[in-house]
Short mmCIF file of C-alpha atoms in Angstrom, two decimals:
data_model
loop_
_atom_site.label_atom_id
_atom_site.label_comp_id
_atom_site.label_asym_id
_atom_site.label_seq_id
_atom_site.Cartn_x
_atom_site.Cartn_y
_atom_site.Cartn_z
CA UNK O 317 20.45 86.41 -25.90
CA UNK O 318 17.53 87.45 -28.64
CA UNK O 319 16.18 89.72 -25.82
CA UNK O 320 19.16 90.29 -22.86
CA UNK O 321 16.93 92.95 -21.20
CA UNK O 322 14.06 91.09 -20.27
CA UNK O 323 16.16 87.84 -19.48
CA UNK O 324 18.94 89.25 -17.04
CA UNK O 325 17.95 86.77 -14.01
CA UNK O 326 17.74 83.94 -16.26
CA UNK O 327 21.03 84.75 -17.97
CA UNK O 328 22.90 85.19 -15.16
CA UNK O 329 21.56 82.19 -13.37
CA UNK O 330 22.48 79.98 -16.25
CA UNK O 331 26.09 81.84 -16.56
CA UNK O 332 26.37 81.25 -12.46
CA UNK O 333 25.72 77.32 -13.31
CA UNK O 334 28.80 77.04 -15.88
CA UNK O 335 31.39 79.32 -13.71
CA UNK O 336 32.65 78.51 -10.15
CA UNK O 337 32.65 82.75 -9.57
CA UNK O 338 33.93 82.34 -5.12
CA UNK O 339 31.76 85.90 -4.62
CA UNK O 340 28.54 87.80 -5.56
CA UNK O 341 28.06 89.31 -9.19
CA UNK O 342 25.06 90.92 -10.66
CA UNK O 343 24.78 92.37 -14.36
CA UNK O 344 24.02 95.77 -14.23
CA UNK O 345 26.00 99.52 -15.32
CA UNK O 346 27.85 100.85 -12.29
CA UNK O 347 30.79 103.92 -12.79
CA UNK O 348 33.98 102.64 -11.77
CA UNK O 349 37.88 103.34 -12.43
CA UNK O 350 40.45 101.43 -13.87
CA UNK O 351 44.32 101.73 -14.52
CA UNK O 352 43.98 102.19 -17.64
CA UNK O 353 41.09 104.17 -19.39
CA UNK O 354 39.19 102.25 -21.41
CA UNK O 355 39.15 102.72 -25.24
CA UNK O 356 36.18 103.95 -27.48
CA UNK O 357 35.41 100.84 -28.79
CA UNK O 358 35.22 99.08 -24.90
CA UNK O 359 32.12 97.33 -24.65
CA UNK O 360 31.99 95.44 -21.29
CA UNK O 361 33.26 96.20 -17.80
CA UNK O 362 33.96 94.40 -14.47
CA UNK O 363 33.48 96.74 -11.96
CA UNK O 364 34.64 95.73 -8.09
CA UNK O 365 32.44 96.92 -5.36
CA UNK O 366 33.29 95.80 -1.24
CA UNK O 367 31.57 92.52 -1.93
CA UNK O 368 30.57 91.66 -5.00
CA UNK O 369 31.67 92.37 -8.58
CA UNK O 370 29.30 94.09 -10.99
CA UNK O 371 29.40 93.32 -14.56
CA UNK O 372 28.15 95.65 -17.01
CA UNK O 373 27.81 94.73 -20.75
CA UNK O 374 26.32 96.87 -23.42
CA UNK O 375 23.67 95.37 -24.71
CA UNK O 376 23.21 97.28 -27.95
CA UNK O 377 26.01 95.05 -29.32
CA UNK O 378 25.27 91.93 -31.62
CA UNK O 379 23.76 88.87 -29.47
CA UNK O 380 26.67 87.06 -30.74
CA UNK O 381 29.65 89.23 -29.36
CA UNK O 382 27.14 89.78 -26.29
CA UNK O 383 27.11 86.00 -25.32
CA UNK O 384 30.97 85.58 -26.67
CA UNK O 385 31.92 88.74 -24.23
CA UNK O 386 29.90 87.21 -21.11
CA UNK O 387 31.50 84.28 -21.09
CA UNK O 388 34.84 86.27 -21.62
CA UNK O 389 33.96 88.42 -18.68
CA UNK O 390 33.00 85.39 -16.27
CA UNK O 391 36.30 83.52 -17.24
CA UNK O 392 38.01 86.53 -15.72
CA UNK O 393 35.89 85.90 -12.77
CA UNK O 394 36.64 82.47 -12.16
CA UNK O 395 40.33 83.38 -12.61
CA UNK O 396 40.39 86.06 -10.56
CA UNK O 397 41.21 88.56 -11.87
CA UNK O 398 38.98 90.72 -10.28
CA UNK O 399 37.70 90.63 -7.06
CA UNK O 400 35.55 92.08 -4.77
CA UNK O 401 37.62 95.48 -2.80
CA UNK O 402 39.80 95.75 -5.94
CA UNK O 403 40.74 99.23 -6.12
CA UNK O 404 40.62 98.80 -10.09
CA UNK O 405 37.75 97.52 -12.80
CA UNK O 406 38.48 95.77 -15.74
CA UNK O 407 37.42 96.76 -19.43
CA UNK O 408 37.37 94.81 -22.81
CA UNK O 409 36.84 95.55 -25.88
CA UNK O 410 35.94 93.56 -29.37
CA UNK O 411 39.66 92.83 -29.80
CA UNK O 412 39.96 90.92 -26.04
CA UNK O 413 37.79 88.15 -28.13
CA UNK O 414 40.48 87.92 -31.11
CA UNK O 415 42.36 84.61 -31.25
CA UNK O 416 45.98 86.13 -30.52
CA UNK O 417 44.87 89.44 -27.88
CA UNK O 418 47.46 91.87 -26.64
CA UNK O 419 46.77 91.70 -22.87
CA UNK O 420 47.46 88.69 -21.02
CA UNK O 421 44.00 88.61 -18.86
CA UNK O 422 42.66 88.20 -22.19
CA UNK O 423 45.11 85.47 -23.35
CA UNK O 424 44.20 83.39 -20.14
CA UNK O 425 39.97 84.33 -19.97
CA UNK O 426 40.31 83.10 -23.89
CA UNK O 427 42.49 79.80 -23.20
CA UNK O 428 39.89 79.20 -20.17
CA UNK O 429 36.47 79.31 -22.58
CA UNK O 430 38.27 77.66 -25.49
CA UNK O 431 38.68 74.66 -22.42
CA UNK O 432 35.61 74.30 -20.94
CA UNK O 433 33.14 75.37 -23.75
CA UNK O 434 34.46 73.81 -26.65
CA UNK O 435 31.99 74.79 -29.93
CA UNK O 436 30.65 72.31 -31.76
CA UNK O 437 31.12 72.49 -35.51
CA UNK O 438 29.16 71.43 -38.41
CA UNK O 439 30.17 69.29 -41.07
CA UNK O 440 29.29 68.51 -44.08
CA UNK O 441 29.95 65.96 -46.81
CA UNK O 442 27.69 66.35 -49.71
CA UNK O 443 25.97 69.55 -51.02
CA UNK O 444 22.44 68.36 -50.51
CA UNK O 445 23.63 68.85 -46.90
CA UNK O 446 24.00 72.40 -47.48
CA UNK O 447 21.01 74.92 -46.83
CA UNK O 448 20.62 77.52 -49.96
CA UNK O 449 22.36 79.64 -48.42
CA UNK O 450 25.66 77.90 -48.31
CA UNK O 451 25.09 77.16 -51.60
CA UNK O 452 24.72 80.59 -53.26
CA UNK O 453 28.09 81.52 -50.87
CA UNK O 454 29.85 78.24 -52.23
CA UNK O 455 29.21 79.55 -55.33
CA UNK O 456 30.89 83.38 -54.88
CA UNK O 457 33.26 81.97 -53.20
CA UNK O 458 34.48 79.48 -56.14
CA UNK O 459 33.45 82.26 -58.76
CA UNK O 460 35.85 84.66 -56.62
CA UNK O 461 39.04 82.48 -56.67
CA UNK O 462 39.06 81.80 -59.71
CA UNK O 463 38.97 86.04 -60.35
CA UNK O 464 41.81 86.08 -57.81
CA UNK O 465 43.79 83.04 -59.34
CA UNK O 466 43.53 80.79 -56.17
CA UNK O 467 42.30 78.09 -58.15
CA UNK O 468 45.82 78.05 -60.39
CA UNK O 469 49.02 75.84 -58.21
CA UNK O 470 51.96 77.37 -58.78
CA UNK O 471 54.75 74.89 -59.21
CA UNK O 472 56.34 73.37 -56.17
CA UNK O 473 59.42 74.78 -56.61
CA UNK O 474 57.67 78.56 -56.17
CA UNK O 475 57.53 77.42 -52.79
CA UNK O 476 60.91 76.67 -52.13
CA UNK O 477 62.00 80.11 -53.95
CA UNK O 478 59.25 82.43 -52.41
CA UNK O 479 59.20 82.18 -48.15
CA UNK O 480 56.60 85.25 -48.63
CA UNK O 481 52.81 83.84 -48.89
CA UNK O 482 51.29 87.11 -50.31
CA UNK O 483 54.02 86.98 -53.15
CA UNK O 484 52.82 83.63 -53.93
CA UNK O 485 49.19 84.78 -54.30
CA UNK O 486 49.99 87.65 -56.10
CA UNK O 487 52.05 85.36 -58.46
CA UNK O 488 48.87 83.01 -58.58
CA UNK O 489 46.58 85.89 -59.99
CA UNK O 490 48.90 86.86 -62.42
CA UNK O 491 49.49 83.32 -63.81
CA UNK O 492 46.15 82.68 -63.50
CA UNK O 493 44.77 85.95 -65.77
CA UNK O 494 48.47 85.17 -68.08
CA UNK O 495 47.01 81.76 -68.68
CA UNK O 496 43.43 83.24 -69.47
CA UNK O 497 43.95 85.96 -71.33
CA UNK O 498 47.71 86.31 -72.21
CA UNK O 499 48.76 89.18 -70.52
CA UNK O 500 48.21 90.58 -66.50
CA UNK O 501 48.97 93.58 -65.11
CA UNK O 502 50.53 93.82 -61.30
CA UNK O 503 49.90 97.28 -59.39
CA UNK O 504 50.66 96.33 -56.24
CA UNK O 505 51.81 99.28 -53.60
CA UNK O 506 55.44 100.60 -52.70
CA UNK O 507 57.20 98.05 -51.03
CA UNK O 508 55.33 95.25 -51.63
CA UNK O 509 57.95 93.28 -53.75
CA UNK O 510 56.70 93.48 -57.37
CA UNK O 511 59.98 92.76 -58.54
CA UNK O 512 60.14 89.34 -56.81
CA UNK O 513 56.23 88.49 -57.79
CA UNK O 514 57.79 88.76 -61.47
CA UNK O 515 60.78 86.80 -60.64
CA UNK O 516 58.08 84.06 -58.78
CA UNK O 517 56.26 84.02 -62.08
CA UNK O 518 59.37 83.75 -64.02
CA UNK O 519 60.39 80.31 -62.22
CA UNK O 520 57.08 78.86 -62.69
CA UNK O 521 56.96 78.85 -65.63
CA UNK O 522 60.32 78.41 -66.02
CA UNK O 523 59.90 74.99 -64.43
CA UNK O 524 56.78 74.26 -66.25
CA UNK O 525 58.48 74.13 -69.43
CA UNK O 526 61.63 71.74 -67.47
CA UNK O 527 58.80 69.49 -66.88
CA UNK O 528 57.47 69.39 -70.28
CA UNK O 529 60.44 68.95 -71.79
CA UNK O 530 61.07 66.20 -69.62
CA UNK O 531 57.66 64.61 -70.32
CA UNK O 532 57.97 64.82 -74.12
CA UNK O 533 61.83 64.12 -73.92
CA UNK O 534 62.58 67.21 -75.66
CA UNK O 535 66.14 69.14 -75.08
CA UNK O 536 65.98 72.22 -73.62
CA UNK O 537 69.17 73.27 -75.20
CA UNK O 538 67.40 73.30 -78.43
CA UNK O 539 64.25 74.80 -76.98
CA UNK O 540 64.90 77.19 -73.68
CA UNK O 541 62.67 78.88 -71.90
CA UNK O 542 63.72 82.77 -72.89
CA UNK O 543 62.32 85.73 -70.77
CA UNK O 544 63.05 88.87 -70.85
CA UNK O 545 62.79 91.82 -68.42
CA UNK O 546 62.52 95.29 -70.00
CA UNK O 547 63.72 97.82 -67.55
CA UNK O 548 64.80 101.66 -66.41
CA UNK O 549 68.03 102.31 -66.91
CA UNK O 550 68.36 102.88 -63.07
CA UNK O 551 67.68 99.59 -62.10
CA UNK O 552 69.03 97.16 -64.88
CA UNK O 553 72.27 96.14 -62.68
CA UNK O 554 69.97 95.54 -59.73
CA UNK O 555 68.05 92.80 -61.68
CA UNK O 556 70.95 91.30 -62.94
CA UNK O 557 72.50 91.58 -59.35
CA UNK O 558 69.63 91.07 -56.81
CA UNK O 559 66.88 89.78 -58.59
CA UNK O 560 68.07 87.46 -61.45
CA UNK O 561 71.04 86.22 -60.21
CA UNK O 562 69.69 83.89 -57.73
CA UNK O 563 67.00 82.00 -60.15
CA UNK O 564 69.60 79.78 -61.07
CA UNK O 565 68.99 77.78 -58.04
CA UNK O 566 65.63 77.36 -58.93
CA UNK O 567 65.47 75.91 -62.23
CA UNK O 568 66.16 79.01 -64.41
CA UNK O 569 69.08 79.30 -66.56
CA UNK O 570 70.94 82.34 -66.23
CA UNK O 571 71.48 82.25 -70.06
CA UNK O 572 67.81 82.58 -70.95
CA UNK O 573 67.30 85.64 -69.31
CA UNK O 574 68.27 89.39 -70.62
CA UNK O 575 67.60 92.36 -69.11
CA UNK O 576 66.94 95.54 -71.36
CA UNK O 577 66.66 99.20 -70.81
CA UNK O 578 64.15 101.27 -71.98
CA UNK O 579 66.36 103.28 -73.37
CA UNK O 580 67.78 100.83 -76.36
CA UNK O 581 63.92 100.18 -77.00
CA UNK O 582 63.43 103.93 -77.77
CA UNK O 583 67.07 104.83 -79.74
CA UNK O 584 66.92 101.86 -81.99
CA UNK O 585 68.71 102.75 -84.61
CA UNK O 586 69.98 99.38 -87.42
CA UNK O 587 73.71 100.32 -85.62
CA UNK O 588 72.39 99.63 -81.90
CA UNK O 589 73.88 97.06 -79.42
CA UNK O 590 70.50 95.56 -79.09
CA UNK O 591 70.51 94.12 -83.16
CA UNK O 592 74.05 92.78 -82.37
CA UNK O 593 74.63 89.30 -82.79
CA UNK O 594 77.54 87.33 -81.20
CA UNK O 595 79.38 84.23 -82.06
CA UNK O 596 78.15 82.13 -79.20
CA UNK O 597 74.28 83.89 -79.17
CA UNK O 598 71.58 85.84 -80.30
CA UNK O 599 71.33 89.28 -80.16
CA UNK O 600 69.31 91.48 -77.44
CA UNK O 601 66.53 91.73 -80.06
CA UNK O 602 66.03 87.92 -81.44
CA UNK O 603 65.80 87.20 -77.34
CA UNK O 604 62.89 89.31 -76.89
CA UNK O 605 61.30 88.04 -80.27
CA UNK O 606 61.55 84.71 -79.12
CA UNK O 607 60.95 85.02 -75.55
CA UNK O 608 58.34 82.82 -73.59
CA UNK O 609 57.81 85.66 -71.22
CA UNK O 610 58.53 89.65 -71.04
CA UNK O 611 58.47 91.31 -67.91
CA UNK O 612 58.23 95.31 -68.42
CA UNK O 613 58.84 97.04 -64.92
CA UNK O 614 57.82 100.73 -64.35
CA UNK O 615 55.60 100.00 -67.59
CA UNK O 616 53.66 103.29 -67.12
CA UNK O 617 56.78 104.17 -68.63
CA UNK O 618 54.34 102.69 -72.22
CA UNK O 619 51.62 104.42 -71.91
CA UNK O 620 52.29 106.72 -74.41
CA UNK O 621 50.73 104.78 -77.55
CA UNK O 622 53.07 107.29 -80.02
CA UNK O 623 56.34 106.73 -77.81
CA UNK O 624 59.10 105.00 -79.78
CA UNK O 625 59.75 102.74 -77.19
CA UNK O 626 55.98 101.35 -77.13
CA UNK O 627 55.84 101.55 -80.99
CA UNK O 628 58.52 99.35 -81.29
CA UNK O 629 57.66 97.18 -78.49
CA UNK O 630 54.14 96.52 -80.17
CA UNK O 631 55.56 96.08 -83.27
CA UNK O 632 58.13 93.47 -81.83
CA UNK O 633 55.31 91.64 -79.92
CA UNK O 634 52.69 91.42 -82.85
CA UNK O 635 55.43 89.61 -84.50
CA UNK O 636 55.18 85.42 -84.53
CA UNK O 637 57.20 83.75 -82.95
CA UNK O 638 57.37 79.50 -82.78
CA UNK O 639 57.83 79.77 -79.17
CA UNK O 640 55.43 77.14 -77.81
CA UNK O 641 54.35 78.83 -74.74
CA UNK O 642 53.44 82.15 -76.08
CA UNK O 643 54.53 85.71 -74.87
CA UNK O 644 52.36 87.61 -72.33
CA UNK O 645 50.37 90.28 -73.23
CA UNK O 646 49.58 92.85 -70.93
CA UNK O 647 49.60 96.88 -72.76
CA UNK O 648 47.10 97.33 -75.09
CA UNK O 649 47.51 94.30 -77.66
CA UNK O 650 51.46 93.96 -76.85
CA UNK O 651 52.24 90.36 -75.28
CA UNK O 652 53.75 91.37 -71.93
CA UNK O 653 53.36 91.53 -68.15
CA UNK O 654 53.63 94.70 -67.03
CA UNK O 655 54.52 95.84 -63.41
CA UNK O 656 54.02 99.95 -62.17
#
């Protein structure tokens, strides 16, 4: 395959000894039609003539996807899919070679190499096995997830709250930089469930603390896990309702969690709601002082460093607190996560 051109009798000599092809087949470039024009990005052809089938490959590609596509092309062959006096060729493309391909030709041709020409695969057990190379790509690689957070487990019972995989990862980065440097920021796109990475976070940790209570046979009565979500006015029921509500499943307690608007943050006044304290608990304000964790969704809505509402957030957060955990820190020196 390092030099196709000049080896085209050899090649398809040794291709004819693997395949049973019933017909005659050359490699060459013939014009032909097909049901179905091919796409930009087709790179081989089988082209039926009145006795024989032509295959044409373009040998500009990679040697690797050359020999991969070949032996794609004579599995169709031996299948029979096309034959010679077909009034239609066949193309493929990169994508016929994907694990999981649209077309079923390709399904079959791919089930029939994966068969009969089974790779072998290199293993290793030590790293003196590995050539520098690996090495050096060991080493991004590790250096990478632990960037990303991949080396950080969640909890087990993430798993059990949060079907979604990428929510999970996402949830692993931000515990992993919340961990590292007290704070994380999550940007993730419309629609990508930002909301329910928070809420994935939340019940980590929320079941990180269970378990260290449990270990150093604390109460949690005495010492809960608080967070606290800071939030729009516009969507403050739908975090109690959709997003909050189910956690108690999951090892959160439905009384250590408060939802806040933005709003109360920037009208504090010493007659607000938020300072008032009821017989049976705190008020809106000693939660957030005390919380473990503070989720602030839309928090572009702090960016303003001389906004009331940020001023007295960063004033709230710089103050200590004996929670054991720590508060997260995400805007400027504020101990938060923020989500935009």
């Amino acid at each position: 395959m390092r030099n196709p051109r000049e080896a085209l009798n050899e090649l398809q000599a040794h291709l004819a000894a693997q395949f049973d092809i019933p017909f005659s087949w050359v490699i060459a470039a013939p014009e032909s039609s097909f049901a179905v024009p091919p796409e930009a990005s087709a790179t081989a052809w089988l082209v039926p003539e009145a006795d024989r089938v032509v295959v044409a490959v373009d040998l500009k590609q990679p040697a690797s996807l050359v020999a991969e596509m070949l032996l794609h092309l004579c599995a169709h062959l031996t299948l029979g899919h096309v034959r010679p006096g077909d009034a239609r060729g066949h193309w493929d493309a990169p994508a016929s070679l994907s694990p999981t391909p649209h077309r079923h030709w390709d399904r079959e041709a791919g089930a029939y190499v994966d068969a009969h020409f089974a790779r072998s695969v290199r293993r290793v057990s030590t790293l003196e096995e590995c050539s520098p190379r690996e090495k050096a790509w060991l080493v991004l690689f590790d250096h990478i997830g632990r960037m990303v957070g991949q080396q950080r487990t969640l909890h087990l019972t993430t798993e059990a709250y949060q079907a979604a995989a990428y929510q999970r990862q996402a949830a692993q980065r931000l515990v992993a930089q919340l961990d590292e440097y007290g704070g994380a920021m999550l940007c993730d796109g419309v629609g990508l469930g930002k909301t329910y990475v928070a809420t994935t976070v939340a019940v980590h940790y929320a079941n990180q603390w269970w378990d260290q209570l449990t270990d150093t046979k604390r109460s949690a009565t005495d010492d809960p896990f608080r967070i606290t979500v800071l939030s729009p006015n516009s969507v403050v029921s739908t975090w109690q309702r959709e997003a909050i509500a189910p956690l108690a499943a999951y090892g959160v307690p439905l009384a250590t969690i408060r939802v806040i608007s933005h709003s109360k943050l920037s009208r504090i006044v010493p007659s607000s709601d938020i300072l008032t304290r009821s017989r049976t608990a705190i008020s809106d304000m000693e939660h957030l002082l005390l919380s473990d964790l503070v989720v602030a969704d839309e928090a572009h809505n702090f960016r303003s460093i001389g906004a009331r509402r940020t001023t007295v957030l960063r004033d709230l957060l710089r103050c200590p607190t004996s929670a054991p955990v720590g508060q997260i820190e995400g805007l400027h020196e504020r101990r938060m996560a923020g989500s935009s």
